[in-house]
Coordinates of C-alpha atoms and ligand atoms in Angstrom, one line a residue:
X1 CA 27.7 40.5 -84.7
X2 CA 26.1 37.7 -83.3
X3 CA 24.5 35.2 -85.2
X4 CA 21.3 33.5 -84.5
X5 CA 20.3 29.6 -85.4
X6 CA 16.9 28.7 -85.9
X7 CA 15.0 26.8 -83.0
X8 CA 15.1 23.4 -85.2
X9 CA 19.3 24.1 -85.1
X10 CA 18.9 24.0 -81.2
X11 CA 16.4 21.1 -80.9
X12 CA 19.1 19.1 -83.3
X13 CA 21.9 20.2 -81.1
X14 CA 20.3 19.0 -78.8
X15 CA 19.2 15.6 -79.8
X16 CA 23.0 15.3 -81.2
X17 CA 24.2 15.9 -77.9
X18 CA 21.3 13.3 -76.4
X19 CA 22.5 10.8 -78.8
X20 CA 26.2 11.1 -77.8
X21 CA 27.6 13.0 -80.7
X22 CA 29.3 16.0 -81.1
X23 CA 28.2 19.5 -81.3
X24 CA 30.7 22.7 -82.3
X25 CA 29.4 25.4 -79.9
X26 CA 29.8 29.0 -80.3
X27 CA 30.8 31.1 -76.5
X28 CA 32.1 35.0 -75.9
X29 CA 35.9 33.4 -76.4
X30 CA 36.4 30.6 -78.8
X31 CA 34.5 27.9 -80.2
X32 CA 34.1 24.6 -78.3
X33 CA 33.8 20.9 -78.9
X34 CA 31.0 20.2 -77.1
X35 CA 29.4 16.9 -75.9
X36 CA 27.4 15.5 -73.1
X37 CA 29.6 15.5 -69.9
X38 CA 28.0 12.9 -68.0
X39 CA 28.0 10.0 -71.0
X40 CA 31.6 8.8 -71.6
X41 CA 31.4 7.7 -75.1
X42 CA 30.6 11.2 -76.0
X43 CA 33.4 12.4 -74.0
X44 CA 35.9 10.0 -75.6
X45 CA 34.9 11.8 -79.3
X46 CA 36.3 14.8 -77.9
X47 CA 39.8 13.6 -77.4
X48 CA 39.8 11.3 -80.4
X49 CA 38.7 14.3 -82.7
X50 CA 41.2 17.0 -81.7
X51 CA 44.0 13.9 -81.0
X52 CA 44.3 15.3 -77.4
X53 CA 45.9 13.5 -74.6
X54 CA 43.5 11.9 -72.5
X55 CA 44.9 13.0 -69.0
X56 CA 44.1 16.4 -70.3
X57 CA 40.7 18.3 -68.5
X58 CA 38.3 19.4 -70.2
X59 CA 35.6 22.6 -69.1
X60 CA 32.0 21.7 -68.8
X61 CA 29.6 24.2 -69.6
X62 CA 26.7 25.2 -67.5
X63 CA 23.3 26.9 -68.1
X64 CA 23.9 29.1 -65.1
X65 CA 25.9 29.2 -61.3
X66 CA 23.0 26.9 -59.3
X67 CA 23.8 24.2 -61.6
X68 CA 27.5 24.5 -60.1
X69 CA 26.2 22.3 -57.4
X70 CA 25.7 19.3 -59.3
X71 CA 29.3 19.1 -60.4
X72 CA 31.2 20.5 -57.7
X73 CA 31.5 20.0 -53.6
X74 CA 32.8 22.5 -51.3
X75 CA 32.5 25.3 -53.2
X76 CA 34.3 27.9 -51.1
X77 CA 32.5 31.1 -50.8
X78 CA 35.2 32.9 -52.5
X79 CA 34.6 31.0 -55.8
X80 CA 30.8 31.8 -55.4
X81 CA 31.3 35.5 -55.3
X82 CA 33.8 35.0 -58.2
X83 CA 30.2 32.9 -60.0
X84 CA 28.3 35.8 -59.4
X85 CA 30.2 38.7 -60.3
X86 CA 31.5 37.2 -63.8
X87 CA 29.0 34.5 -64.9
X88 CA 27.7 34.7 -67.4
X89 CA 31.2 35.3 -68.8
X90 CA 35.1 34.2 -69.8
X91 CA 35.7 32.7 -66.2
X92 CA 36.6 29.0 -65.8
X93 CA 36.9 27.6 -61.8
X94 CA 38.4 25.0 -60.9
X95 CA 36.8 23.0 -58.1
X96 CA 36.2 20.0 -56.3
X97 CA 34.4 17.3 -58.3
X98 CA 31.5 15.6 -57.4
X99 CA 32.0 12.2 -57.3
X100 CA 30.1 10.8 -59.9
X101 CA 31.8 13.4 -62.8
X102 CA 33.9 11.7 -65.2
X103 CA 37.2 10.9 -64.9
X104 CA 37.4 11.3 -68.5
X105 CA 36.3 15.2 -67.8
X106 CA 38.2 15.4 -65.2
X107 CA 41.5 14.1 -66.6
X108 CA 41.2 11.9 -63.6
X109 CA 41.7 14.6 -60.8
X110 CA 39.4 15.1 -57.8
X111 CA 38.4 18.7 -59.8
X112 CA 36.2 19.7 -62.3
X113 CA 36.2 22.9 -64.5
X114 CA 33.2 25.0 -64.5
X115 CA 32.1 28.0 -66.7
X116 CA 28.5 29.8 -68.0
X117 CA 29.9 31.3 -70.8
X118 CA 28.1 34.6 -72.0
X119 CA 27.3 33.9 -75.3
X120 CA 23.7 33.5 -76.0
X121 CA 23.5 30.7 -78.7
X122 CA 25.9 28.8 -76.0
X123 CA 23.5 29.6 -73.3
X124 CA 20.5 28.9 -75.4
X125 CA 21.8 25.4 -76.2
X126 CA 22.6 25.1 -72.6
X127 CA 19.0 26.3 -71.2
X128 CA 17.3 23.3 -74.1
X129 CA 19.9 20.6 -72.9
X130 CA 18.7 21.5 -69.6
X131 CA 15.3 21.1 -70.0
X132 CA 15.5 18.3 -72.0
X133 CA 17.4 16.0 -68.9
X134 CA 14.4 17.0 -66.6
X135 CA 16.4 16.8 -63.0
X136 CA 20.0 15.1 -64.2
X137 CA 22.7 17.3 -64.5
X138 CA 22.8 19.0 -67.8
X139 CA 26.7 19.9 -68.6
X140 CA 28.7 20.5 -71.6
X141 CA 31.9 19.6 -71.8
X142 CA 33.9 21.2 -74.3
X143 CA 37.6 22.2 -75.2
X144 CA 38.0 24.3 -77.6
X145 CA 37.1 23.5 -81.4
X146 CA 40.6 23.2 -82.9
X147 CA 42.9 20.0 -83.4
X148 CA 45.7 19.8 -80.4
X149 CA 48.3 22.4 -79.9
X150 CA 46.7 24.3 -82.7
X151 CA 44.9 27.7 -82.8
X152 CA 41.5 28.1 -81.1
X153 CA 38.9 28.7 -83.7
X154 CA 37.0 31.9 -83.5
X155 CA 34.5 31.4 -86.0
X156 CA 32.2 28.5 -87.7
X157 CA 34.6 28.5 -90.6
X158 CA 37.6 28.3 -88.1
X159 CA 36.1 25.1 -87.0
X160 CA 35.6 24.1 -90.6
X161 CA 39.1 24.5 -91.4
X162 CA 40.1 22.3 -88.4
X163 CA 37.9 19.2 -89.2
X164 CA 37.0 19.5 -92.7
X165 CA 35.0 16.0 -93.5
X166 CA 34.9 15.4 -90.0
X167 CA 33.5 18.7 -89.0
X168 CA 30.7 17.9 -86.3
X169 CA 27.1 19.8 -86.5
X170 CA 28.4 23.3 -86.1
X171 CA 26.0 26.2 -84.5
X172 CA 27.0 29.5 -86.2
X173 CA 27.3 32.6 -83.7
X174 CA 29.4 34.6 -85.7
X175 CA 32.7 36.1 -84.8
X176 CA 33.3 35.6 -81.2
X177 CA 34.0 38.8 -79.0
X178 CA 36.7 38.3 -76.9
X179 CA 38.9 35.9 -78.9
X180 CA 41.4 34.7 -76.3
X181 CA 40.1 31.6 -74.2
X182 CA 38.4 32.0 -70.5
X183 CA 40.9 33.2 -67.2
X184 CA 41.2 29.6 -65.2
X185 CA 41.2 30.4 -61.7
X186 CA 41.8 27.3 -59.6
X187 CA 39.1 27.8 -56.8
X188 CA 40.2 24.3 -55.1
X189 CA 42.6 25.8 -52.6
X190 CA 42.2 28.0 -49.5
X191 CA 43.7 31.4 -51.9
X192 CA 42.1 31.6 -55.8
X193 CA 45.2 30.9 -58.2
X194 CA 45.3 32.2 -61.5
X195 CA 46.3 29.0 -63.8
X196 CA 45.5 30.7 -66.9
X197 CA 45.3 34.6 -67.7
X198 CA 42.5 35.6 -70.0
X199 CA 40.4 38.8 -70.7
X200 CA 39.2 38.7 -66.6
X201 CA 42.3 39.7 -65.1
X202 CA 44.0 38.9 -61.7
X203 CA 43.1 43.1 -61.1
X204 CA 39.5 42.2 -61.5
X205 CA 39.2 39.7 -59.4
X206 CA 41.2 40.5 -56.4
X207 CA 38.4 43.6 -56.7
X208 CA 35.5 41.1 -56.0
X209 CA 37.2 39.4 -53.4
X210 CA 37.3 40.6 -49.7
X211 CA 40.1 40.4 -47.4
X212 CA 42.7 37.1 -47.4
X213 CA 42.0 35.7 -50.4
X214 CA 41.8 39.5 -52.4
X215 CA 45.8 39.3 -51.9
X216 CA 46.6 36.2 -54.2
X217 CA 44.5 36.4 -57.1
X218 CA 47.7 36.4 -58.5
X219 CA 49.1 34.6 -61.8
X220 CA 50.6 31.5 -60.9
X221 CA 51.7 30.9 -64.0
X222 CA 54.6 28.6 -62.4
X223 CA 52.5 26.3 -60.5
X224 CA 50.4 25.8 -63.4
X225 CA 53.6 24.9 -65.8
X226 CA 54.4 22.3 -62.5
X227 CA 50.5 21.3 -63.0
X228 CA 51.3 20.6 -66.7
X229 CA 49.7 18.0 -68.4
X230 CA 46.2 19.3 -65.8
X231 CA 46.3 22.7 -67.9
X232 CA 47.3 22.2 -71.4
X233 CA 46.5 25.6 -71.6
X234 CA 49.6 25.7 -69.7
X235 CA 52.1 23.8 -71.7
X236 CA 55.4 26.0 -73.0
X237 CA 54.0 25.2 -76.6
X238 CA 50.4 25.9 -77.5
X239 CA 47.8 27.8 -79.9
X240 CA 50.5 27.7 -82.7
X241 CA 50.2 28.6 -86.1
X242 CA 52.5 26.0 -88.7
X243 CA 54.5 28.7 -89.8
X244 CA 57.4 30.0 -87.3
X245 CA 56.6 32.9 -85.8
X246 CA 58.3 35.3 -83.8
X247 CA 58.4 38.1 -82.0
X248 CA 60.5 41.0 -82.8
X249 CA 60.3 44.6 -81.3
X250 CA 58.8 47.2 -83.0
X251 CA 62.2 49.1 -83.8
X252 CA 63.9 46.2 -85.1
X253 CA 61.1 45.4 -87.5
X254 CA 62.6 46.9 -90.8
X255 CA 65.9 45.5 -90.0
X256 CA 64.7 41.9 -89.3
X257 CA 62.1 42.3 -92.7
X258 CA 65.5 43.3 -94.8
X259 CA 67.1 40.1 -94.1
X260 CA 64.3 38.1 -94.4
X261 CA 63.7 39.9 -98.1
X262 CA 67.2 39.3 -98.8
X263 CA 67.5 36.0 -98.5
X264 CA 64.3 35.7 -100.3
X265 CA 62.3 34.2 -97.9
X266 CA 58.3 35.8 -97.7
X267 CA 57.2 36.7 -94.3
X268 CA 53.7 37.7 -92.5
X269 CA 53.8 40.8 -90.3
X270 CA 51.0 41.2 -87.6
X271 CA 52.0 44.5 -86.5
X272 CA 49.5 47.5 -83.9
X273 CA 51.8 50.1 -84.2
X274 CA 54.8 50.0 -86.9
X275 CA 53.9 50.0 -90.6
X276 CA 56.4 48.9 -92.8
X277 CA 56.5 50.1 -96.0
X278 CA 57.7 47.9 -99.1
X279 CA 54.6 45.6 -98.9
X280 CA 55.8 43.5 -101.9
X281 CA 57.7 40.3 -100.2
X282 CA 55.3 40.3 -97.1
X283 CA 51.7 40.3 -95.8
X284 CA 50.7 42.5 -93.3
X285 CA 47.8 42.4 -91.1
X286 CA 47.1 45.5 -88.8
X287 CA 45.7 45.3 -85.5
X288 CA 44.3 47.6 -83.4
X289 CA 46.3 48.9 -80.7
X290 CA 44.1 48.5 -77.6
X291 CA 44.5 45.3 -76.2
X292 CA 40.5 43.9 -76.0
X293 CA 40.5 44.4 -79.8
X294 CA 43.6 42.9 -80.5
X295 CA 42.3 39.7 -78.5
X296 CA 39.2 39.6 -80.6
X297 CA 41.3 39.5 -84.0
X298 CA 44.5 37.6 -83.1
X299 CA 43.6 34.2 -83.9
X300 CA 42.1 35.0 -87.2
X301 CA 45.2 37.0 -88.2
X302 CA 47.4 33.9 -87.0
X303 CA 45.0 31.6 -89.4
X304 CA 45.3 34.3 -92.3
X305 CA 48.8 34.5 -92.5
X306 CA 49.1 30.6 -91.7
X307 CA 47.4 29.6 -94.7
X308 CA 49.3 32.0 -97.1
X309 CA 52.2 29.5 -97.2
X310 CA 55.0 32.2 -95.7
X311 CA 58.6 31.5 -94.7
X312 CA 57.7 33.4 -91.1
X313 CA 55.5 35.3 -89.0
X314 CA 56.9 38.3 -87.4
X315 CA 55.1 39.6 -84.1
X316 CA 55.3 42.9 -83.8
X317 CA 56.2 43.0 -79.8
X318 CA 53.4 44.0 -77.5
X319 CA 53.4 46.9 -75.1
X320 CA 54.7 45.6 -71.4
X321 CA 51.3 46.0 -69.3
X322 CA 48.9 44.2 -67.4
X323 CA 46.2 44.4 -69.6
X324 CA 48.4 42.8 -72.6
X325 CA 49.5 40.0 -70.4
X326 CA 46.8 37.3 -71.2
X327 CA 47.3 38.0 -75.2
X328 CA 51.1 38.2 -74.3
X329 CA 50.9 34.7 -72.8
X330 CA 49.2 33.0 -76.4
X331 CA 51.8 34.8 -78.2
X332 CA 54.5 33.3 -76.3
X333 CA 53.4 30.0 -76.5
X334 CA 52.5 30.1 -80.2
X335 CA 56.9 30.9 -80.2
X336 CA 57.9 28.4 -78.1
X337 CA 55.9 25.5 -79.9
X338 CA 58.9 26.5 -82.9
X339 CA 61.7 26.8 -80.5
X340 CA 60.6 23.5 -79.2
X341 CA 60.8 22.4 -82.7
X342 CA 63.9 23.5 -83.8
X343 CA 65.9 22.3 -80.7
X344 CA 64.3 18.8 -81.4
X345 CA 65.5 19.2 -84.6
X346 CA 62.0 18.6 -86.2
Ligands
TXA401 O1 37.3 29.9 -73.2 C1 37.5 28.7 -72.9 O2 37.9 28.3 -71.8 C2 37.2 27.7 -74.1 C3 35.7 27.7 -74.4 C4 35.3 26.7 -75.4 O3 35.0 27.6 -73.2 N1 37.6 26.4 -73.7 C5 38.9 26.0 -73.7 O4 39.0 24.7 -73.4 O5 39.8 26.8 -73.8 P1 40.4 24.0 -73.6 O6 40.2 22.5 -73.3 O7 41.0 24.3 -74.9 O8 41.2 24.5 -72.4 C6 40.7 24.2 -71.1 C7 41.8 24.3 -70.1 C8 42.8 23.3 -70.3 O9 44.1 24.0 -70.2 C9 42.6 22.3 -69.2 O10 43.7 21.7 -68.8 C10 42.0 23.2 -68.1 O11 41.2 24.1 -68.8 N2 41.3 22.5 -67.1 C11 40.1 21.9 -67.2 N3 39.7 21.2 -66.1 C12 40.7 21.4 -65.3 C13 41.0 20.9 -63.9 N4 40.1 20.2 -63.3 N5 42.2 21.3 -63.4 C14 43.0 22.1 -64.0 N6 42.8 22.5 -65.3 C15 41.7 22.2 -65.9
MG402 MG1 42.3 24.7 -76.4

């Protein structure tokens, strides 16, 4: 269901934005952050509002692909079939900057992060920021709308959550529809590099490609950890709930529940497939079983069960297939930021 803000919504948007302030942004994955990519001072309320690192990149948001020429320099023709068969849509590329983009975007790397996300309020409020700059570029850059290391937010009340009596001007699209953020493709090399999997998979786009550069779409998941701090995305620990969580097969589910009940501890069970029974010392939320719907609902079930106050969050484990592996990566990462914990001794 996607929502719709009035005109006066977008014209204030866009003033905010014109004025260097802050705008929460509904796209097709998460929420973003969004401020004007070309005026540092804007930029610099990014990182100060989420507390992110500020050698950290951030995406800037386009109206559509010809505008991919004011940000970025020899675009290989690889990344501009890559443009044209999935923008509109949850596709990030990484390329070579323009000079004059911020090294505040840009974390201070000679690349920039472009996408033309495919969710029409986002694209709306991209087409009047446009049109309001006249000829200058006309980018938004924007992370996603959570504090750092935290859980992308997935809708307006997500966002609210995150910032409370800081929350920025926040346009409502309603749920978002894929729920996972955008596949990063690093389009800066001679061979496209998955840096970060998403709903587009490395399958998809090795099927748009044509003959060298079809054969090495694939996850690079290891360069990008060796990239780490340029893809935070990328960092061991990320889009983690407060509570532990972990994630436990589906067999070994009652068994793993029967300790936790006996030492009286209350966990939260996100399970597709297994349905325990005795419901009265945990919360379960059921997903569906196919992976795109399971995307769409994960962060809000992470949130859910976060806010209940629960000892753990058990995982029911996913099936081992391609088209799990971008969820599988979040899920991951939202374990490791406890195993990081817990080794620290924090
Ligand atoms: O779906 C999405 O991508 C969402 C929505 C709002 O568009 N945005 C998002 O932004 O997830 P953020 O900042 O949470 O994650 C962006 C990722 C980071 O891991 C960042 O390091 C990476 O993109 N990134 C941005 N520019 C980069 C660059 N020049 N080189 C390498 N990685 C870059
Ligand atoms: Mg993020």
């Amino acid at each position: 269901m996607v929502n719709s803000p009035a005109p006066a919504d977008f014209a204030h948007a866009v003033d905010l934005l014109n004025a260097g302030a802050l705008v929460a942004l509904p796209t097709e994955t998460v929420y973003g952050l969004g401020a004007d990519a070309s005026n540092p001072d804007a930029v610099a309320k990014i990182f100060a509002a989420k507390g992110r690192p500020a050698d950290h990149p951030l995406i800037v948001h386009l109206a559509n692909a010809e505008a991919m020429q004011d940000w970025a320099r020899d675009v290989p023709e690889y990344a501009r079939q890559l443009a044209a068969a999935f923008w509109p849509g949850p596709l990030t590329l990484i390329l070579k900057k323009q000079s004059w983009v911020l090294d505040a975007v840009t974390g201070g790397q000679d690349t920039v992060g472009l996408r033309v996300p495919a969710h029409p309020v986002a694209l709306e409020l991209l087409r009047c920021f446009a049109a309001s700059r006249h000829d200058s570029p006309a980018g938004i850059a924007a992370p996603s709308a959570n504090r750092f290391g935290r859980i992308s937010p997935t809708t307006a009340e997500h966002v609210r959550d995150e910032f409370a009596d800081a929350t920025p001007f926040i346009l409502d699209g309603g749920p978002c529809a894929v729920g996972i953020e955008s596949t990063i493709v690093d389009c800066s090399r001679h061979q496209p590099v998955v840096l970060r999997p998403g709903h587009i998979t490395a399958a998809q786009i090795a099927a748009v490609l044509s003959g060298e550069q079809a054969q090495s779409p694939a996850n690079d998941m290891h360069a990008a950890r060796k990239a780490a701090p340029r893809v935070s995305g990328s960092l061991a620990a990320h889009y983690a709930p407060a509570t532990p969580l972990r994630i436990v097969k589906s067999q070994d589910i009652p068994e793993v529940l029967a300790v936790w009940q006996h030492a009286g501890k209350r966990c939260g069970v996100v399970a597709y497939s297994v349905d325990p029974r005795d419901a009265s010392f945990h919360e379960l939320v059921r997903m569906p079983a196919t992976s795109m719907e399971y995307a769409q609902g994960l962060y809000a079930a992470l949130r859910k069960l976060d806010a209940e106050g629960l000892d753990q969050i058990i995982v029911e484990a996913l099936p081992d297939s391609q088209d799990w592996a971008a969820v599988a990566d979040r899920l991951q990462r939202a374990t490791a930021a406890h195993a990081l914990a817990d080794s620290s001794g924090r």
